[in-house]
mmCIF file of C-alpha atoms in Angstrom:
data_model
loop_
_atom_site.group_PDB
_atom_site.id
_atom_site.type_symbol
_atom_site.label_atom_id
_atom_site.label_comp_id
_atom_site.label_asym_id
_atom_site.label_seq_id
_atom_site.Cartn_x
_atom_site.Cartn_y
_atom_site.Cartn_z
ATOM 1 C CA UNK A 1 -19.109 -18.738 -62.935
ATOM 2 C CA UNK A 2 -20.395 -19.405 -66.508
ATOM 3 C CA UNK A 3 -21.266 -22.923 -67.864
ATOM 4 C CA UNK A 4 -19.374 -22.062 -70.250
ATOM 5 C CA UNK A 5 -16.239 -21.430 -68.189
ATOM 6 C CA UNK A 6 -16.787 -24.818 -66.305
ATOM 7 C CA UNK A 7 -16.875 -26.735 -70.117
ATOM 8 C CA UNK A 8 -14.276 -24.909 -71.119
ATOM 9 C CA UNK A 9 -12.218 -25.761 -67.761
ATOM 10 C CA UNK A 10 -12.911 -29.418 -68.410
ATOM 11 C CA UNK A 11 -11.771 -29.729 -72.132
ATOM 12 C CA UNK A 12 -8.802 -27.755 -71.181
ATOM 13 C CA UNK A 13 -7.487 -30.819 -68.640
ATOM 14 C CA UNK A 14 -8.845 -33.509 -71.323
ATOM 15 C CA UNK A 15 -6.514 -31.789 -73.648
ATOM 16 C CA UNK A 16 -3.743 -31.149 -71.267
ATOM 17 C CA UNK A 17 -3.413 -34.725 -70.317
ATOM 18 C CA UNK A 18 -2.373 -37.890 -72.685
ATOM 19 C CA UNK A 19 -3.855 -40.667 -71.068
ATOM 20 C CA UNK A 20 -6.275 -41.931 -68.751
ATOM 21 C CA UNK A 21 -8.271 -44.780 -67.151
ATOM 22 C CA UNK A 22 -10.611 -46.979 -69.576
ATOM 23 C CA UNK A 23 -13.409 -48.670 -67.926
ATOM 24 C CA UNK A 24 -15.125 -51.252 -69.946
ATOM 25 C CA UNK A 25 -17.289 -54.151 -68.800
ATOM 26 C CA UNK A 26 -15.920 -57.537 -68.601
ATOM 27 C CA UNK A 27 -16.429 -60.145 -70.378
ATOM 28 C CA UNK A 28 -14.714 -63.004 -68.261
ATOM 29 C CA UNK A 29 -15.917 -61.250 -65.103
ATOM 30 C CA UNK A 30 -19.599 -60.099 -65.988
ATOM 31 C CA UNK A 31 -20.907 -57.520 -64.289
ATOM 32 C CA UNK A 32 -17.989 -56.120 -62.944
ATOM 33 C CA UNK A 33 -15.896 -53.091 -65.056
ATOM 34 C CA UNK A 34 -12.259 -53.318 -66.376
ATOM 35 C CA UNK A 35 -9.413 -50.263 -66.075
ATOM 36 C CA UNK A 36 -7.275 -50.198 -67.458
ATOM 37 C CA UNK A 37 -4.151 -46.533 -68.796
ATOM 38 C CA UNK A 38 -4.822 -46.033 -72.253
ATOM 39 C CA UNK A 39 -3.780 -43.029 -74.304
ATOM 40 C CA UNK A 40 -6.210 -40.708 -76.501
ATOM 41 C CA UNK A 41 -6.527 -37.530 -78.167
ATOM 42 C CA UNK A 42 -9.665 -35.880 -77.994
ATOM 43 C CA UNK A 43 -11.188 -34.718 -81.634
ATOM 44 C CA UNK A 44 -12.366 -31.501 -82.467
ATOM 45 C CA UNK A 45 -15.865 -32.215 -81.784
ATOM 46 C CA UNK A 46 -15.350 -33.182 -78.551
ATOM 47 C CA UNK A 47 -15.033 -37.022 -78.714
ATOM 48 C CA UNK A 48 -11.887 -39.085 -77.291
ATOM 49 C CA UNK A 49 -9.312 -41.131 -80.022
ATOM 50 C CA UNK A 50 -7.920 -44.264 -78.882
ATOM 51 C CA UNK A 51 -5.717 -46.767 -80.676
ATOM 52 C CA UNK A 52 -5.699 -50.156 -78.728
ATOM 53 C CA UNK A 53 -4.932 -53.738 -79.981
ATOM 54 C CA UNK A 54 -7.417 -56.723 -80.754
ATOM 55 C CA UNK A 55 -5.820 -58.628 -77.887
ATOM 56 C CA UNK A 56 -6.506 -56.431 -75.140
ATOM 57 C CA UNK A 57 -8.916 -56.916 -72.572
ATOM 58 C CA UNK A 58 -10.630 -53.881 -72.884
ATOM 59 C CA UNK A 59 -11.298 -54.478 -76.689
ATOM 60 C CA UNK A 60 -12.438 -57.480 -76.114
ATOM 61 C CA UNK A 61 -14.833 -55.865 -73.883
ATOM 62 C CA UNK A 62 -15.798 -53.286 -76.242
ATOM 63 C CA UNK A 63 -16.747 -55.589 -78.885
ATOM 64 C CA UNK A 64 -18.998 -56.850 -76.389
ATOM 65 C CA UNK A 65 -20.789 -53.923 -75.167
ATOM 66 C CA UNK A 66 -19.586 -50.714 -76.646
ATOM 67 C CA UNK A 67 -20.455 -48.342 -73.177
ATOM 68 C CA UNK A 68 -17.241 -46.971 -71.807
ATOM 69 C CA UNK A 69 -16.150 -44.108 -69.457
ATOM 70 C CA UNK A 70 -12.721 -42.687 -69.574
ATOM 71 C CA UNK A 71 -11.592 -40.950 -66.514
ATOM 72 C CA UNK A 72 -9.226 -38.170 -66.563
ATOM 73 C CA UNK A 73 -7.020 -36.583 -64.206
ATOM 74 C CA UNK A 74 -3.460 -34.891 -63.038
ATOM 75 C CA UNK A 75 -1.477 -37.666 -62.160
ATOM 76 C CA UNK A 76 1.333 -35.389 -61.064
ATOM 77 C CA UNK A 77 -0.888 -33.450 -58.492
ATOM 78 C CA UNK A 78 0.102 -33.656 -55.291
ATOM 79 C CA UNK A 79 -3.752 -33.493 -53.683
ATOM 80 C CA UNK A 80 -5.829 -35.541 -56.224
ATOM 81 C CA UNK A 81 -9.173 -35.125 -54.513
ATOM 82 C CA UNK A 82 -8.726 -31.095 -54.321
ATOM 83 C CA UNK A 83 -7.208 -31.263 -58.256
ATOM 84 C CA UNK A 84 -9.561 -31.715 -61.393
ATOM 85 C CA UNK A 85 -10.649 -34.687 -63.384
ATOM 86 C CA UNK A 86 -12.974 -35.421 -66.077
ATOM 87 C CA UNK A 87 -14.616 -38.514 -66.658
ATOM 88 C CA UNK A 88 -16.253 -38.843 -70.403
ATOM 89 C CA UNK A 89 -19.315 -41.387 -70.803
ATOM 90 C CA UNK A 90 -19.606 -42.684 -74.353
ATOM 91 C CA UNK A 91 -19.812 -45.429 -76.858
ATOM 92 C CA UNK A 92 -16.476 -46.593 -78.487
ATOM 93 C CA UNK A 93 -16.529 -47.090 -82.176
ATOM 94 C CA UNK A 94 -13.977 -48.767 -84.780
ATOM 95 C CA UNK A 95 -13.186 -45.969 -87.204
ATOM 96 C CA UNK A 96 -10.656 -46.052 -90.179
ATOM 97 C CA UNK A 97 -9.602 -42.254 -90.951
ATOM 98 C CA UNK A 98 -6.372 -41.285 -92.124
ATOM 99 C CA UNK A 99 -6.421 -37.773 -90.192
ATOM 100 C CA UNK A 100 -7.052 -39.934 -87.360
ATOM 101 C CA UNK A 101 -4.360 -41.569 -87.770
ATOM 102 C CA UNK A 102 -2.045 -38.433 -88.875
ATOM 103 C CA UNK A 103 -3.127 -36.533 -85.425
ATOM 104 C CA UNK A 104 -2.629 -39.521 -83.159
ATOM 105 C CA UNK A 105 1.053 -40.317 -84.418
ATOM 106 C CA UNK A 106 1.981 -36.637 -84.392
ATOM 107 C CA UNK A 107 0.976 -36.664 -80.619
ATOM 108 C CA UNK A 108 2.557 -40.819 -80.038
ATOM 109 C CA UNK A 109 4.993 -41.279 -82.803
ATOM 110 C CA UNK A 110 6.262 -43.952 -80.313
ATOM 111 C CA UNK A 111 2.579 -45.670 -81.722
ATOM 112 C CA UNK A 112 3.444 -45.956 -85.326
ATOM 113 C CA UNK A 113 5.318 -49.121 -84.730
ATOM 114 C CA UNK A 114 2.542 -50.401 -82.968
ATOM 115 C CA UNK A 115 1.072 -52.839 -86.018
ATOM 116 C CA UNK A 116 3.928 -54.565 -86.629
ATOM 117 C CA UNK A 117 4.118 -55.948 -83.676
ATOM 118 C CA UNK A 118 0.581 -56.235 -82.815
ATOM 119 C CA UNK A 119 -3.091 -55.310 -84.688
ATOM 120 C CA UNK A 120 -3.903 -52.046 -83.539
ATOM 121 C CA UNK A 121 -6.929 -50.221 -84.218
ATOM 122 C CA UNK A 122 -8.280 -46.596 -83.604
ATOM 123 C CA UNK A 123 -11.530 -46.135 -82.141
ATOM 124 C CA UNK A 124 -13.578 -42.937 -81.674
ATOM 125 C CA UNK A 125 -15.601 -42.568 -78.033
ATOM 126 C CA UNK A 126 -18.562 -40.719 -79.089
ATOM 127 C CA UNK A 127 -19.112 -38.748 -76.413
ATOM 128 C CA UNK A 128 -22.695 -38.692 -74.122
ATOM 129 C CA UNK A 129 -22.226 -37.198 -71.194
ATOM 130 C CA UNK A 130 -19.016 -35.653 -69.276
ATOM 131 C CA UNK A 131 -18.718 -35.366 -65.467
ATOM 132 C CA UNK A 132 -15.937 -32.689 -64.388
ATOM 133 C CA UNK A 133 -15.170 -32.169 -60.877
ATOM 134 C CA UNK A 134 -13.077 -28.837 -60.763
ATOM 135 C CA UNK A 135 -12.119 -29.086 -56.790
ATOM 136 C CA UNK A 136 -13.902 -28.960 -54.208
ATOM 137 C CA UNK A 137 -17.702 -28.051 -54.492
ATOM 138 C CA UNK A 138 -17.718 -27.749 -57.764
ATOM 139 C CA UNK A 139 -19.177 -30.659 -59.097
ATOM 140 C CA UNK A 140 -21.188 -30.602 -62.977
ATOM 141 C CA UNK A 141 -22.800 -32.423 -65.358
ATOM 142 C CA UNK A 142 -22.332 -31.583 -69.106
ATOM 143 C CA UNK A 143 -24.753 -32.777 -71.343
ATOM 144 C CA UNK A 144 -23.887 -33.575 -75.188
ATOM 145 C CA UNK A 145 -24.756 -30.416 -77.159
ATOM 146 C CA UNK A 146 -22.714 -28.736 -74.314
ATOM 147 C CA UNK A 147 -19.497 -30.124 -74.601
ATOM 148 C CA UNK A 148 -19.639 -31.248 -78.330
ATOM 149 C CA UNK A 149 -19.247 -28.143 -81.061
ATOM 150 C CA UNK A 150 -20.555 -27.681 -84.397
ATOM 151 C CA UNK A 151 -16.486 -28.088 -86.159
ATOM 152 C CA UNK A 152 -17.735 -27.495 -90.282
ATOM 153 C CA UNK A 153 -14.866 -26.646 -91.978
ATOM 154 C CA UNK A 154 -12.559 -26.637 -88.743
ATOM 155 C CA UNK A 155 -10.150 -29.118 -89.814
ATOM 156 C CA UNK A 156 -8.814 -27.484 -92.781
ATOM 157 C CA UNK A 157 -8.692 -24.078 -90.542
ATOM 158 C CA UNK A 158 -6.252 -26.224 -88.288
ATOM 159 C CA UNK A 159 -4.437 -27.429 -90.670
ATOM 160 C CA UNK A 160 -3.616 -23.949 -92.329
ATOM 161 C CA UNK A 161 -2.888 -22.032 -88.569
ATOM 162 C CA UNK A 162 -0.056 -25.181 -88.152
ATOM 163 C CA UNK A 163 1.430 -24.774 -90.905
ATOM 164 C CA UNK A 164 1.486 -20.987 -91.030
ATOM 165 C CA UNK A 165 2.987 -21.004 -87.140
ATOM 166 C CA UNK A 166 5.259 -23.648 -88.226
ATOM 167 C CA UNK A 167 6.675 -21.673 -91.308
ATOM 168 C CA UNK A 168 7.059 -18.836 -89.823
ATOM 169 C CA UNK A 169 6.726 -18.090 -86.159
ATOM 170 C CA UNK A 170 9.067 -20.817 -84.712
ATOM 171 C CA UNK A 171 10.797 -18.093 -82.499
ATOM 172 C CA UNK A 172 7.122 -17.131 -81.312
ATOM 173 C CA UNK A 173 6.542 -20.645 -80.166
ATOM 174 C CA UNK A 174 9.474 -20.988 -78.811
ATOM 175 C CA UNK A 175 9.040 -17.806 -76.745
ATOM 176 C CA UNK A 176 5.367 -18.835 -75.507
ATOM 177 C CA UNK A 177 7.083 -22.402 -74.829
ATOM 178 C CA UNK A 178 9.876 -20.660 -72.558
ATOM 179 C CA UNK A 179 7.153 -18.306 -70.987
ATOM 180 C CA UNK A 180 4.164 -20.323 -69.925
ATOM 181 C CA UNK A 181 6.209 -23.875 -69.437
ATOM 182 C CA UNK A 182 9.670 -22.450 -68.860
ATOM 183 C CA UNK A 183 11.118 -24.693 -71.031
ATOM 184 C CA UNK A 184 13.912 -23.085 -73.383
ATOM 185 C CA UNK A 185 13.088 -25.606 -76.230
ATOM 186 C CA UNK A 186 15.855 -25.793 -79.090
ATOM 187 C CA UNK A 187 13.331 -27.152 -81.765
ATOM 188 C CA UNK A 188 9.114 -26.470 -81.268
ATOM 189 C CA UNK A 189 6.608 -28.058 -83.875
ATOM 190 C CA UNK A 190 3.154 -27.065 -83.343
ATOM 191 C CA UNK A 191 1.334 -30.498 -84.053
ATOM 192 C CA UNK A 192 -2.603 -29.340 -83.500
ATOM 193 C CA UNK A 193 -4.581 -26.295 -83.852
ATOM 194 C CA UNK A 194 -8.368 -26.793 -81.587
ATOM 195 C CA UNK A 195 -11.129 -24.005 -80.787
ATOM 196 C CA UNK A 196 -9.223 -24.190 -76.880
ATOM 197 C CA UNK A 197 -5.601 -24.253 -77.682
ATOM 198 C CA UNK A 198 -3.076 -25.940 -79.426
ATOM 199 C CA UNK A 199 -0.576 -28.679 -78.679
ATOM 200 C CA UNK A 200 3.154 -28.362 -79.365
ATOM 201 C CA UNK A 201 6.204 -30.308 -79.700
ATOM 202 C CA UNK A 202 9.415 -28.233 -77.467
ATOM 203 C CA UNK A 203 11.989 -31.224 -78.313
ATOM 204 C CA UNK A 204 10.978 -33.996 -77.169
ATOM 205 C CA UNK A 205 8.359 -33.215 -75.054
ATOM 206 C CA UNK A 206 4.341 -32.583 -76.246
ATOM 207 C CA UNK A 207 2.862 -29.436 -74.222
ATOM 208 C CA UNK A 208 -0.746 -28.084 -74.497
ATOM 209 C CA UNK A 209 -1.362 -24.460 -74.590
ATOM 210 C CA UNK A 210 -4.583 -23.233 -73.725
ATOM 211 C CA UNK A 211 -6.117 -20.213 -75.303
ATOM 212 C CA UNK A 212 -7.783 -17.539 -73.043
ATOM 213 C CA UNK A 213 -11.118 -18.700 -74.633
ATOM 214 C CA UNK A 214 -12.679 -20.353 -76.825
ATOM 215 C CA UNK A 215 -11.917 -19.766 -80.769
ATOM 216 C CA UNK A 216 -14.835 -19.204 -83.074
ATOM 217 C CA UNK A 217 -12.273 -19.371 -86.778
ATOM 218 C CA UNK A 218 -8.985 -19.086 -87.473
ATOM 219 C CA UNK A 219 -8.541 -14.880 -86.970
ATOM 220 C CA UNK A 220 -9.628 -15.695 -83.512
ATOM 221 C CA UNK A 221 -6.636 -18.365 -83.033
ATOM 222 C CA UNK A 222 -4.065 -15.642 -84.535
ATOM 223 C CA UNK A 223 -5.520 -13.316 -82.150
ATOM 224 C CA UNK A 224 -4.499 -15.545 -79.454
ATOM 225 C CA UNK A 225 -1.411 -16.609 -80.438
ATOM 226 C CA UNK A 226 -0.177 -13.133 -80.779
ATOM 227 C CA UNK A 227 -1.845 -12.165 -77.501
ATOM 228 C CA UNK A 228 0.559 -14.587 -76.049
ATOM 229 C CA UNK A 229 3.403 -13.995 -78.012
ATOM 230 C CA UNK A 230 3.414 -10.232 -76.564
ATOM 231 C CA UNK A 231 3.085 -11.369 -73.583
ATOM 232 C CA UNK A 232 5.806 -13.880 -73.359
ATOM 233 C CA UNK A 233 8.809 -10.813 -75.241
ATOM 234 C CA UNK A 234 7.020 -8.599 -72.470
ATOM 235 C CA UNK A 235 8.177 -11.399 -70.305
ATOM 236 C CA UNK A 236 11.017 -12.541 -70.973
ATOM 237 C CA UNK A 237 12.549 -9.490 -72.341
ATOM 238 C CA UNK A 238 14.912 -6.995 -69.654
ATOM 239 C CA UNK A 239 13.220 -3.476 -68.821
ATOM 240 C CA UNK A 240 15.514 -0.517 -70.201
ATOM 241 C CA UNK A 241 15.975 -0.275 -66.216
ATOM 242 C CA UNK A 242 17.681 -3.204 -66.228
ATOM 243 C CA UNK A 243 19.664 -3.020 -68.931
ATOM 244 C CA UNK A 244 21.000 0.189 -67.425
ATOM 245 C CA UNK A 245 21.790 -1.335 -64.198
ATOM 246 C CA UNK A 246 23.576 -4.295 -66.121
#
């Protein structure tokens, strides 16, 4: 298998999964590192978005010494050790950006009443190096300019492909939604648009649907998306068989 296949394997789970384990070093223990479940969205490029109070431990810790990991993994796997994780080395950063901000409540809206209760901030982990472990035996390293892409432009491509699906293909989602996650979803929002997939809302749940590769520009997305819509009517749709029999 491909490099390629393994990086793409890895940012698939990072995007599949909404939060993981933040390991910072302490402050009031030196020497030792701090976990602790945060939540994060992983940019475009390839770095990890987390919004995380001044109070906390683990910013405390950051504001110390910026080096973090994150690990990610399937919590609801039964076999953890035989199951995938990811575990992204980087430097955590205080950023101010109101797309940031946009994305992250789309994905939490649960977070928007976050400030008034305490002062919440969003930082960016810029990402170094990624360890994946994709089962057993298969065990990589990805290095920087692996894992993070050149994105010029890429954010007003997203923006358009959401709110093109979301005007008009609803009933596409919601087939794909029924057909991949077998979840027959009364009301689907598609809230982000990335090079591997894109995540959407089926009520009140948030799903990630990964793309069969990687997406160069938005014709490439549509290709996708239509790929799977045809594949979910194929689906989900009786043969003329058994409508005969019926």
């Amino acid at each position: 298998m491909k490099k390629e296949q393994h990086v793409f394997d890895a940012k698939t789970l990072t995007r599949q999964q909404h939060s993981g384990v933040l390991s910072t070093l302490s402050v009031s223990v030196a020497g030792y590192p701090f976990g602790s479940i945060v939540p994060y969205f992983m940019t475009h490029e390839g770095n990890l978005i987390i919004y995380i109070s001044d109070i906390a431990q683990h910013t405390r810790n950051i504001k110390a010494d910026n080096k973090v990991s994150m690990t990610i993994f399937d919590n609801l796997a039964d076999d953890s050790q035989a199951s995938g994780r990811v575990t992204v080395l980087g430097d955590a950063e205080f950023i101010k950006d109101e797309k940031v901000a946009e994305q992250y409540y789309s994905l939490f809206p649960q977070a928007i009443g976050y400030k008034q209760t305490h002062d919440f901030n969003f930082y960016e982990i810029k990402t170094k190096r990624v360890r994946y472990i994709g089962g057993f035996g298969k065990i990589f390293w990805i290095n920087q300019d692996e894992w993070q892409v050149a994105v010029e432009n890429w954010q007003s491509t997203s923006t358009a492909i959401v709110e093109h699906m979301n005007d008009d293909h609803l009933d596409a989602m919601q087939l794909i939604v029924e057909h991949l996650f077998n979840i027959k979803a009364k009301q689907v929002k598609m809230l982000s648009a990335f090079n591997e997939g894109a995540h959407i809302a089926a009520d009140e749940q948030v799903i990630y649907m990964p793309f069969e590769q990687v997406c160069l520009d938005s014709q490439h997305v549509r290709q996708q998306l239509v790929a799977a819509t045809h594949a979910a009517r194929a689906a989900l749709t009786p043969s003329s068989t058994e409508k005969s029999e019926a």
